[in-house]
Tab-separated table of C-alpha atoms in Angstrom:
chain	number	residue	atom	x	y	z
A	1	UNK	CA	35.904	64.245	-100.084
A	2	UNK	CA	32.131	64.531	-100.539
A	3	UNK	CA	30.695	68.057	-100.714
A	4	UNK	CA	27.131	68.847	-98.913
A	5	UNK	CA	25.272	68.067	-102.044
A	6	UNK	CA	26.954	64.589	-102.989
A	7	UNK	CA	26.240	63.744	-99.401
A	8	UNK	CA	22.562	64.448	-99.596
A	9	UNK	CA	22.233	62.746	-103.321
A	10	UNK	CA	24.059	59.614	-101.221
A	11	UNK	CA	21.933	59.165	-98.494
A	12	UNK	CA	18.566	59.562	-101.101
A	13	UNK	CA	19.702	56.905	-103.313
A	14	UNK	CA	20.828	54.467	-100.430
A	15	UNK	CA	17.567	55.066	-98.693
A	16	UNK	CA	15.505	54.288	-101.279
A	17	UNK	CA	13.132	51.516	-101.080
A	18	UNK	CA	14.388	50.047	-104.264
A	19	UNK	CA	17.850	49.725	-102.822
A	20	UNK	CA	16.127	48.879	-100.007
A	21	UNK	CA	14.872	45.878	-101.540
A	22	UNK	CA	18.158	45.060	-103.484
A	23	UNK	CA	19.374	44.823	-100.081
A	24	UNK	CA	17.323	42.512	-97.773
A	25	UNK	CA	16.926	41.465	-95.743
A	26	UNK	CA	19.941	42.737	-94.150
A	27	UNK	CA	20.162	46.146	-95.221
A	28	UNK	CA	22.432	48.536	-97.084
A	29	UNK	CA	24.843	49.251	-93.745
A	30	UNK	CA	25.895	45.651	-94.452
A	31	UNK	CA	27.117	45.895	-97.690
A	32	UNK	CA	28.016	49.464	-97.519
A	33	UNK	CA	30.327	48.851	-94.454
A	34	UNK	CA	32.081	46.624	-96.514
A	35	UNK	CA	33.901	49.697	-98.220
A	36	UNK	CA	34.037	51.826	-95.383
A	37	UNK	CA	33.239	50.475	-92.038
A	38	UNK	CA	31.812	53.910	-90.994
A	39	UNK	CA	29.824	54.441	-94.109
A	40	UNK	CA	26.543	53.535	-92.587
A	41	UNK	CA	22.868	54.905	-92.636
A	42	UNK	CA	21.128	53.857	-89.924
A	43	UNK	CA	24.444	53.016	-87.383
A	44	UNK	CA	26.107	55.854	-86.051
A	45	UNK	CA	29.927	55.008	-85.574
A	46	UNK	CA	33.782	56.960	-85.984
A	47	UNK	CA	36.924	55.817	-86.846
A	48	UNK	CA	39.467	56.694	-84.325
A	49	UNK	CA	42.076	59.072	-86.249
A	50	UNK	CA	44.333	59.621	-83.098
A	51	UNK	CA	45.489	57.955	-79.826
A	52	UNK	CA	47.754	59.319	-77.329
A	53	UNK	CA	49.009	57.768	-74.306
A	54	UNK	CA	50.008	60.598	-72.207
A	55	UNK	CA	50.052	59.320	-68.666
A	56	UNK	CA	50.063	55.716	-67.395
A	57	UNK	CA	46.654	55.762	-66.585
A	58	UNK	CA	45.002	57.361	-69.516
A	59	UNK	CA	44.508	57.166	-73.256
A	60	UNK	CA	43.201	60.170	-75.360
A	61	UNK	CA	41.472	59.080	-78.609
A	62	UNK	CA	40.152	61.328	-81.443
A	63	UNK	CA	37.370	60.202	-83.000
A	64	UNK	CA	35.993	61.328	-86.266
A	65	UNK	CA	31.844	60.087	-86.235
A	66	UNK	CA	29.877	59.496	-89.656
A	67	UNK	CA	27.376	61.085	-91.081
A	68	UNK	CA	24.673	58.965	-89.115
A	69	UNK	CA	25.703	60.628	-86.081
A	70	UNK	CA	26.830	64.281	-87.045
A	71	UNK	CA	23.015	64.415	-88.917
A	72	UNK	CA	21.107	63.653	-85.922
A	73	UNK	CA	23.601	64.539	-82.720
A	74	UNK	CA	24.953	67.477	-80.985
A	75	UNK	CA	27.018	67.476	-78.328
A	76	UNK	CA	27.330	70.303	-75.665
A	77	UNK	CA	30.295	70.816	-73.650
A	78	UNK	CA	29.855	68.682	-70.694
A	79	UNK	CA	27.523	66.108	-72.247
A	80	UNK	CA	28.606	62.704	-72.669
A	81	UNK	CA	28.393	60.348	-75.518
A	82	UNK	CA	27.845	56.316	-75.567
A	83	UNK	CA	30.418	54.551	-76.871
A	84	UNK	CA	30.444	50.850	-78.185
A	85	UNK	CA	33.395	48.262	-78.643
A	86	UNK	CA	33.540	44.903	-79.727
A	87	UNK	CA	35.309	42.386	-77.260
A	88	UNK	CA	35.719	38.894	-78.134
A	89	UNK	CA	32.149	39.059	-79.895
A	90	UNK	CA	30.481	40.950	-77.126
A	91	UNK	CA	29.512	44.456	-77.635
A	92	UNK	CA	29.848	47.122	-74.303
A	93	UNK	CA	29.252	50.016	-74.354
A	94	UNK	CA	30.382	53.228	-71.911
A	95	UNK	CA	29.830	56.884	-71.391
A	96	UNK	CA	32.534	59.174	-72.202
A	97	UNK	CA	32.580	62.991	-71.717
A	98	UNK	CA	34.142	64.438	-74.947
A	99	UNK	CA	37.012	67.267	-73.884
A	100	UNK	CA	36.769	69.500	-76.879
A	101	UNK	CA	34.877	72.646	-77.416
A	102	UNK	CA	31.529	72.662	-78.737
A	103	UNK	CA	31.417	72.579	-82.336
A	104	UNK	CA	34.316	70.962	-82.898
A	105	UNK	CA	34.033	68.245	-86.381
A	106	UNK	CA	36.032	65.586	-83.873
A	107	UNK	CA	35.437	63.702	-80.858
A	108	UNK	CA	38.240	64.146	-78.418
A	109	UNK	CA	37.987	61.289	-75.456
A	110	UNK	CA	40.370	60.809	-72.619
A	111	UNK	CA	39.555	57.228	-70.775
A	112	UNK	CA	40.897	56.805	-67.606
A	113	UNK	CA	42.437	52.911	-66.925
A	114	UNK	CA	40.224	51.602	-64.144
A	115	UNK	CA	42.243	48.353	-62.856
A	116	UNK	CA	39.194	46.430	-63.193
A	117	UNK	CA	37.808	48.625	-66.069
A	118	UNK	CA	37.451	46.087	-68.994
A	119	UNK	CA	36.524	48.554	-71.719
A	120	UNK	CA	39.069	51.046	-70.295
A	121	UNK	CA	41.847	48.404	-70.466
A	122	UNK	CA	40.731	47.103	-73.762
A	123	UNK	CA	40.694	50.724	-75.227
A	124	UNK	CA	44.230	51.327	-73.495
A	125	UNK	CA	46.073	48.310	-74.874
A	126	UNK	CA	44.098	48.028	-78.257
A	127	UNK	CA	43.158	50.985	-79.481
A	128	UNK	CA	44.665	52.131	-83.120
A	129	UNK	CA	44.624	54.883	-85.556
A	130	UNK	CA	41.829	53.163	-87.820
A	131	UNK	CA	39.430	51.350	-85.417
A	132	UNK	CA	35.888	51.611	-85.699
A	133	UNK	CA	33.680	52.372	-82.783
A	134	UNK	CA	29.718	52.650	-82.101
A	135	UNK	CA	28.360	55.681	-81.184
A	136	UNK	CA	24.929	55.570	-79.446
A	137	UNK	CA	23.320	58.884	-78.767
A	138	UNK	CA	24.160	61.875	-76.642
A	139	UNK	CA	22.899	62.744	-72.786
A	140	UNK	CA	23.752	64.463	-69.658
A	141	UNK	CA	22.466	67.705	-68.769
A	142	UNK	CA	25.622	68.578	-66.864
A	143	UNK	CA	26.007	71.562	-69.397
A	144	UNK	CA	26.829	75.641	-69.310
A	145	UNK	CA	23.853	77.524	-68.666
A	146	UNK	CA	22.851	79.864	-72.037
A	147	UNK	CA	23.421	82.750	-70.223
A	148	UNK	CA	27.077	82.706	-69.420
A	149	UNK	CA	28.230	83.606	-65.229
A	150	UNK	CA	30.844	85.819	-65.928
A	151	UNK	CA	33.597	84.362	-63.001
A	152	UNK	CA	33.686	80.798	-63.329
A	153	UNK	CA	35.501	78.154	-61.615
A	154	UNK	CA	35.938	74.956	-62.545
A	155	UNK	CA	36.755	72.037	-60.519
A	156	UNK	CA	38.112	68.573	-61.632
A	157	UNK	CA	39.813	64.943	-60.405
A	158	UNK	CA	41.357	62.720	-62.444
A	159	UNK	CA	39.862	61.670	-65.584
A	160	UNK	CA	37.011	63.694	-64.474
A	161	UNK	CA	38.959	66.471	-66.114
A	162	UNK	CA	36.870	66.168	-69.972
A	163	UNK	CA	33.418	67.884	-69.163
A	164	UNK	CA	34.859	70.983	-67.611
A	165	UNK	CA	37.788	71.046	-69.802
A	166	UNK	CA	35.555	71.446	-72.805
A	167	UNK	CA	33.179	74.146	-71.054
A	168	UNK	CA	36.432	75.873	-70.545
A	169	UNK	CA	37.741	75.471	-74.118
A	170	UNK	CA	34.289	76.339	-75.434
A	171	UNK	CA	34.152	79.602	-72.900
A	172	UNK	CA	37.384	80.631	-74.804
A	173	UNK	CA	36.063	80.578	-78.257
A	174	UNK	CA	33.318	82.193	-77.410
A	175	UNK	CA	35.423	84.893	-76.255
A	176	UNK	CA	34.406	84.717	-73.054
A	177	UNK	CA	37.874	86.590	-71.840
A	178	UNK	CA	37.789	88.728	-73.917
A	179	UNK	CA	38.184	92.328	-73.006
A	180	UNK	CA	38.288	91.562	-69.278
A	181	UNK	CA	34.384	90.515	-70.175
A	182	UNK	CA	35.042	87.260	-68.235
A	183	UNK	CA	37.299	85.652	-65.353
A	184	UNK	CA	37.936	81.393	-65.943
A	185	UNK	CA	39.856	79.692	-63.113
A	186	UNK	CA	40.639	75.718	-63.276
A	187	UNK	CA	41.808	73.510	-60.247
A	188	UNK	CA	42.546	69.678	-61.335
A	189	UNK	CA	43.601	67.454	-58.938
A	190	UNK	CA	45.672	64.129	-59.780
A	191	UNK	CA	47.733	61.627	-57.833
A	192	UNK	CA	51.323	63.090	-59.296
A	193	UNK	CA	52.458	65.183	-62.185
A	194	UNK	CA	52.941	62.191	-64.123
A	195	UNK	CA	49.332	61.331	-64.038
A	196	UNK	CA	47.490	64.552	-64.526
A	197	UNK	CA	46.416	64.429	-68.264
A	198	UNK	CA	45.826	67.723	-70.315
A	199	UNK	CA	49.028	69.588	-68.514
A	200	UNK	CA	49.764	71.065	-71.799
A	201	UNK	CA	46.551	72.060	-73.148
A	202	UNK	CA	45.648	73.650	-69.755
A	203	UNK	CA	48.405	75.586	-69.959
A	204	UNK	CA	48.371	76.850	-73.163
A	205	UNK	CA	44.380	78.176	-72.573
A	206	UNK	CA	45.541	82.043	-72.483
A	207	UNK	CA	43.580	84.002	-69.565
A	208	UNK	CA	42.686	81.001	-67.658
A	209	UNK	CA	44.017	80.761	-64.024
A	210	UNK	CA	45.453	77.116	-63.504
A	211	UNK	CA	46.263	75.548	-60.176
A	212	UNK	CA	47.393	71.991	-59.856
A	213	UNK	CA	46.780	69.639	-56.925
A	214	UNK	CA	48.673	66.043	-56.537
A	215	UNK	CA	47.497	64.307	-53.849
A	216	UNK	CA	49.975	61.414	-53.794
A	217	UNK	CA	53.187	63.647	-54.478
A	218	UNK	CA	54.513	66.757	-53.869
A	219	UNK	CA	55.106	70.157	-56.586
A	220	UNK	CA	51.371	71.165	-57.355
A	221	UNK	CA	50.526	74.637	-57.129
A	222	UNK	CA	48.430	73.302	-54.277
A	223	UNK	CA	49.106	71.377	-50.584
A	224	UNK	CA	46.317	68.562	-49.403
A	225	UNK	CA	42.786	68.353	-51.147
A	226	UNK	CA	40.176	71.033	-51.708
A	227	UNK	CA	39.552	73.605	-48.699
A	228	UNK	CA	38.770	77.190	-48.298
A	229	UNK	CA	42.643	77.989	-48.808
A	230	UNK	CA	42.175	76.290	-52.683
A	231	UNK	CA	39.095	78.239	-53.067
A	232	UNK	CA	41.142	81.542	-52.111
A	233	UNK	CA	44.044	80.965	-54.541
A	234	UNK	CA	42.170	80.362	-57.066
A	235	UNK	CA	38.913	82.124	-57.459
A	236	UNK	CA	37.410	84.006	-54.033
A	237	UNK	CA	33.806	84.070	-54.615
A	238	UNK	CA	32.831	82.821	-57.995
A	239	UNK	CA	29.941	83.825	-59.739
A	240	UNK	CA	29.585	79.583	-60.351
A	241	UNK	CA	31.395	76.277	-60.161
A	242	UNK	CA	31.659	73.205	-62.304
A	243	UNK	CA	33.693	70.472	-60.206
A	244	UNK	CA	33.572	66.959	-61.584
A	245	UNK	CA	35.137	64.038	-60.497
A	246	UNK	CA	35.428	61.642	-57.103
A	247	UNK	CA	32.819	62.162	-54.722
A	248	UNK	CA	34.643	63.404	-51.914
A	249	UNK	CA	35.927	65.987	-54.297
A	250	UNK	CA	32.392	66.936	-55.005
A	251	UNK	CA	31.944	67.194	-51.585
A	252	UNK	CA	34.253	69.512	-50.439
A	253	UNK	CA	33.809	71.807	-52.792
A	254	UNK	CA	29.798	71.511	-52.217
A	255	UNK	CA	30.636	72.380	-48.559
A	256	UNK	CA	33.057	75.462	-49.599
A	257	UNK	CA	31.189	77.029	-52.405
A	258	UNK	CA	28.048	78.361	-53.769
A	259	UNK	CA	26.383	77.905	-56.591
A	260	UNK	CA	27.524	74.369	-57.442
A	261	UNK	CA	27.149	72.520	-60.729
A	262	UNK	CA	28.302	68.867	-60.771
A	263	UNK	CA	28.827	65.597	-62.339
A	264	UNK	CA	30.310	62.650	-60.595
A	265	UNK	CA	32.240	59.706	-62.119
A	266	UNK	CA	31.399	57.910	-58.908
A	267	UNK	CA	28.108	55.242	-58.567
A	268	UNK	CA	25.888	56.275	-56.521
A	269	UNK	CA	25.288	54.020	-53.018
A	270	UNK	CA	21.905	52.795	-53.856
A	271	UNK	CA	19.262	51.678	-51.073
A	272	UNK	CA	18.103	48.358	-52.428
A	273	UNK	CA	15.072	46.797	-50.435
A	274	UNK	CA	16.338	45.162	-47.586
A	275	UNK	CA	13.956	42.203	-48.123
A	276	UNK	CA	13.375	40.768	-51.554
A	277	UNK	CA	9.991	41.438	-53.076
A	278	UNK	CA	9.738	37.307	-53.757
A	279	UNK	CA	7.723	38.080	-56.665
A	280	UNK	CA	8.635	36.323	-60.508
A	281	UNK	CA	10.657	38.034	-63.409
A	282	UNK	CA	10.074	37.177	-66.683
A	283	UNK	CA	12.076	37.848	-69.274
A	284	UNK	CA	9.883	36.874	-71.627
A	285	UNK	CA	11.561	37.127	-75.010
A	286	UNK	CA	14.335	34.654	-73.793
A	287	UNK	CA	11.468	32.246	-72.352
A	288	UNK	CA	13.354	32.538	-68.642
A	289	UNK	CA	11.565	33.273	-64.983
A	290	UNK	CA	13.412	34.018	-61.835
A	291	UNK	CA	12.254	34.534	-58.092
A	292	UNK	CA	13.299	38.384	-57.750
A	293	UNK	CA	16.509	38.594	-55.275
A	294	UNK	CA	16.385	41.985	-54.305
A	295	UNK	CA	19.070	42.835	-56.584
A	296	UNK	CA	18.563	45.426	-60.037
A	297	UNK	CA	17.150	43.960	-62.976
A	298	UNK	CA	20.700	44.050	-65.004
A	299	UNK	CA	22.344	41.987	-62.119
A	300	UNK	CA	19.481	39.385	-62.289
A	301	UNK	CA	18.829	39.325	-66.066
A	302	UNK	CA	22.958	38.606	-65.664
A	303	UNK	CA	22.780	36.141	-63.017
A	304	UNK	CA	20.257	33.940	-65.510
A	305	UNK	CA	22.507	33.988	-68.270
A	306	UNK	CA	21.142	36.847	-70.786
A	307	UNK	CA	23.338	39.503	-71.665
A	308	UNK	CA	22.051	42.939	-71.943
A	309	UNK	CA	23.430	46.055	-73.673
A	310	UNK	CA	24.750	48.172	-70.706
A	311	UNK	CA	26.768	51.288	-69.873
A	312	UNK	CA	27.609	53.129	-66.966
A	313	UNK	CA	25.298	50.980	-64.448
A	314	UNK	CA	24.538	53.994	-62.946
A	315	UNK	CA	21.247	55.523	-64.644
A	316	UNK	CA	22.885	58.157	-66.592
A	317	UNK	CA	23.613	56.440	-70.313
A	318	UNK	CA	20.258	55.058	-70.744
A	319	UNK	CA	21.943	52.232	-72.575
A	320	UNK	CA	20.427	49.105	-70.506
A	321	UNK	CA	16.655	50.556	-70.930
A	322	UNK	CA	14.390	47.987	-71.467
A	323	UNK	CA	10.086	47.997	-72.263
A	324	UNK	CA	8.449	46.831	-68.990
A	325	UNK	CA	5.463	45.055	-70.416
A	326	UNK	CA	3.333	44.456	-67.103
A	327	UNK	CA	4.262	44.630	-63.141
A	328	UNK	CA	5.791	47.644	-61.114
A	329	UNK	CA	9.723	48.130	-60.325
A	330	UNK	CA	10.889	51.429	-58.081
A	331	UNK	CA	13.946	52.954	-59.991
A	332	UNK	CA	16.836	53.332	-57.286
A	333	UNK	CA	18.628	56.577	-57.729
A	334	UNK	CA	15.239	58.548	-58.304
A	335	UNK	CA	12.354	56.576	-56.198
A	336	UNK	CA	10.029	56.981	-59.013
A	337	UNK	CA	7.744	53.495	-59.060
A	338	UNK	CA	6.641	52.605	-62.927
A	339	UNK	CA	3.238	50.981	-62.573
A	340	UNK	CA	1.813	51.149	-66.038
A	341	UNK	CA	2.335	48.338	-68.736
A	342	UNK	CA	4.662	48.957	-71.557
A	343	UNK	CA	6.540	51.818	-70.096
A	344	UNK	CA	10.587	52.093	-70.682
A	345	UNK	CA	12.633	51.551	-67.693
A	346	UNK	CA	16.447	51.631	-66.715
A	347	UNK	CA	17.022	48.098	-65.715
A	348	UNK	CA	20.219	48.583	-63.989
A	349	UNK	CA	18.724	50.634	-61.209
A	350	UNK	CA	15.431	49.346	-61.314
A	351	UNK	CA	14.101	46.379	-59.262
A	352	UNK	CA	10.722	44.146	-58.832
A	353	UNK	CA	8.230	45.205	-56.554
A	354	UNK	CA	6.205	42.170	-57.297
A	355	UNK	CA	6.088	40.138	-60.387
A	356	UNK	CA	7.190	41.866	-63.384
A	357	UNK	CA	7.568	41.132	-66.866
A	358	UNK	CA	10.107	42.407	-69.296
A	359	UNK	CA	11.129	42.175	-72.886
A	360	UNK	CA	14.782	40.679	-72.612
């Protein structure tokens, strides 16, 4: 086990220029991963240390990251992180909202199995006490504000269930029912009791209120989807709610509460130009030009045979951005046009108005 110091002496020595040069050209992560495959500098990656298949449609994994991502990320309760897998020499890489607390020296992850998922099937039938996984930065802002509301509810469906279950497990070690201090209610919805994941560890969160809804079976705490009956048994008139999960979740409880904070697992229904702008795309480090379809940027770059790093296809990892050297696109989700050479933009929601040239 290396101590604080042995770690710092560690990373000086294998970021020296001398080893630096010993190295080349391709660095010390190659030779270093050799030994350990999470042993790297400049890659941040964890080795998966649990997996639990609790329900049919859902794996938990634990993850425990390397110093290349513990030294530079931190990840709030609700955030998501990027993760990265190798499949049959490809890379992909998806957002996942960790479930634990804040703090916490692990990752926990609980992937729901999307039929035509293939990172969520991969991870489901493959995954192994051992594996190695990327790790690519940290996001969301889907996060408890600093000054705690003192009655909270939270809302969630399906595997939609992480975010708010670590703002709930983070409210508890904080204290935050303490005392009487605080009130913490939780409503999760899932098709049967056989499918909703964390049964267990919702239950055994002392203090918390927890309802269960099953929408495709009967014996949940609760009858039909979310009304102003749910609202009643579970929290009347919260101080805030945190619902995450399938959009017409969202919103109903948008149309039954107040002071709603939400994340949705759902793609949003994007307004792409109903005529094509005509104008040329050039991907110009792969030496290919299309005529602009109307379509994103990720779709096209796809359709002419390049294959970028993506994630969630949604503008919320980040993963697909890409330097727009010259030309104007209109982002999708926001409206925001980017007019200005060399600016970054999200290429899966982005697309052409006019000719525009990007380094792919």
């Amino acid at each position: 086990m290396f101590t604080q110091t042995s770690r710092a002496l560690r990373r000086r020595v294998l970021g020296s220029d001398l080893v630096d040069l010993l190295t080349g050209p391709h660095g010390v992560d190659r030779y270093t991963e050799l030994v350990a495959p999470t042993w790297t500098l400049g890659e941040a990656r964890a080795k998966v240390t649990a997996v639990r298949r609790a329900t049919p449609r859902s794996l938990t994994l634990t993850l425990a990251p390397n110093e290349s991502f513990t030294s530079t990320c931190t990840v709030k309760a609700g955030q998501y992180v990027n993760v990265t897998v190798e499949i049959d020499g490809r890379r992909h890489t998806r957002c996942y909202s960790p479930a634990n607390a804040e703090g916490s020296a692990e990752i926990e992850l609980t992937i729901g199995r999307h039929d035509c998922g293939l990172v969520s099937n991969y991870l489901y039938e493959r995954a192994r006490r051992g594996m190695v996984v990327g790790l690519a930065g940290v996001g969301g802002d889907f996060t408890l504000p600093d000054r705690r509301p003192r009655r909270i509810l939270f809302v969630s469906g399906g595997s939609g269930i992480t975010p708010v279950l670590a703002m709930a497990r983070t409210l508890v070690a904080e204290g935050h029912l303490e005392t009487g201090a605080g009130e913490i209610a939780f409503v999760h919805y899932a098709r049967s009791a056989v499918e909703a994941c964390y049964r267990d560890d919702l239950a055994a969160l002392r203090g918390v209120r927890v309802l269960h809804g099953y929408t495709r079976s009967d014996g949940g705490d609760l009858v039909g989807r979310f009304d102003s009956g749910h609202l009643a048994a579970a929290m009347p008139s919260p101080d805030a709610v945190f619902v995450c999960g399938p959009k017409d979740l969202v919103d109903a409880v948008r149309e039954h509460c107040d002071n709603v904070h939400t994340e949705s697992f759902v793609p949003p229904a994007f307004d792409a130009p109903a005529i094509a702008s005509g104008g040329r795309i050039t991907f110009s480090d792969s030496g290919i030009d299309v005529t602009d379809d109307g379509r994103p940027l990720l779709e096209q770059a796809e359709a002419a045979g390049l294959t970028p790093e993506s994630g969630c296809r949604m503008g919320i990892c980040h993963t697909c951005t890409r330097r727009k050297i010259a030309g104007t696109v209109r982002n999708l989700t926001s409206g925001a046009v980017s007019t200005g050479p060399d600016e970054e933009v999200q290429i899966c929601v982005s697309v052409p108005v006019g000719d525009v040239e990007l380094s792919l």
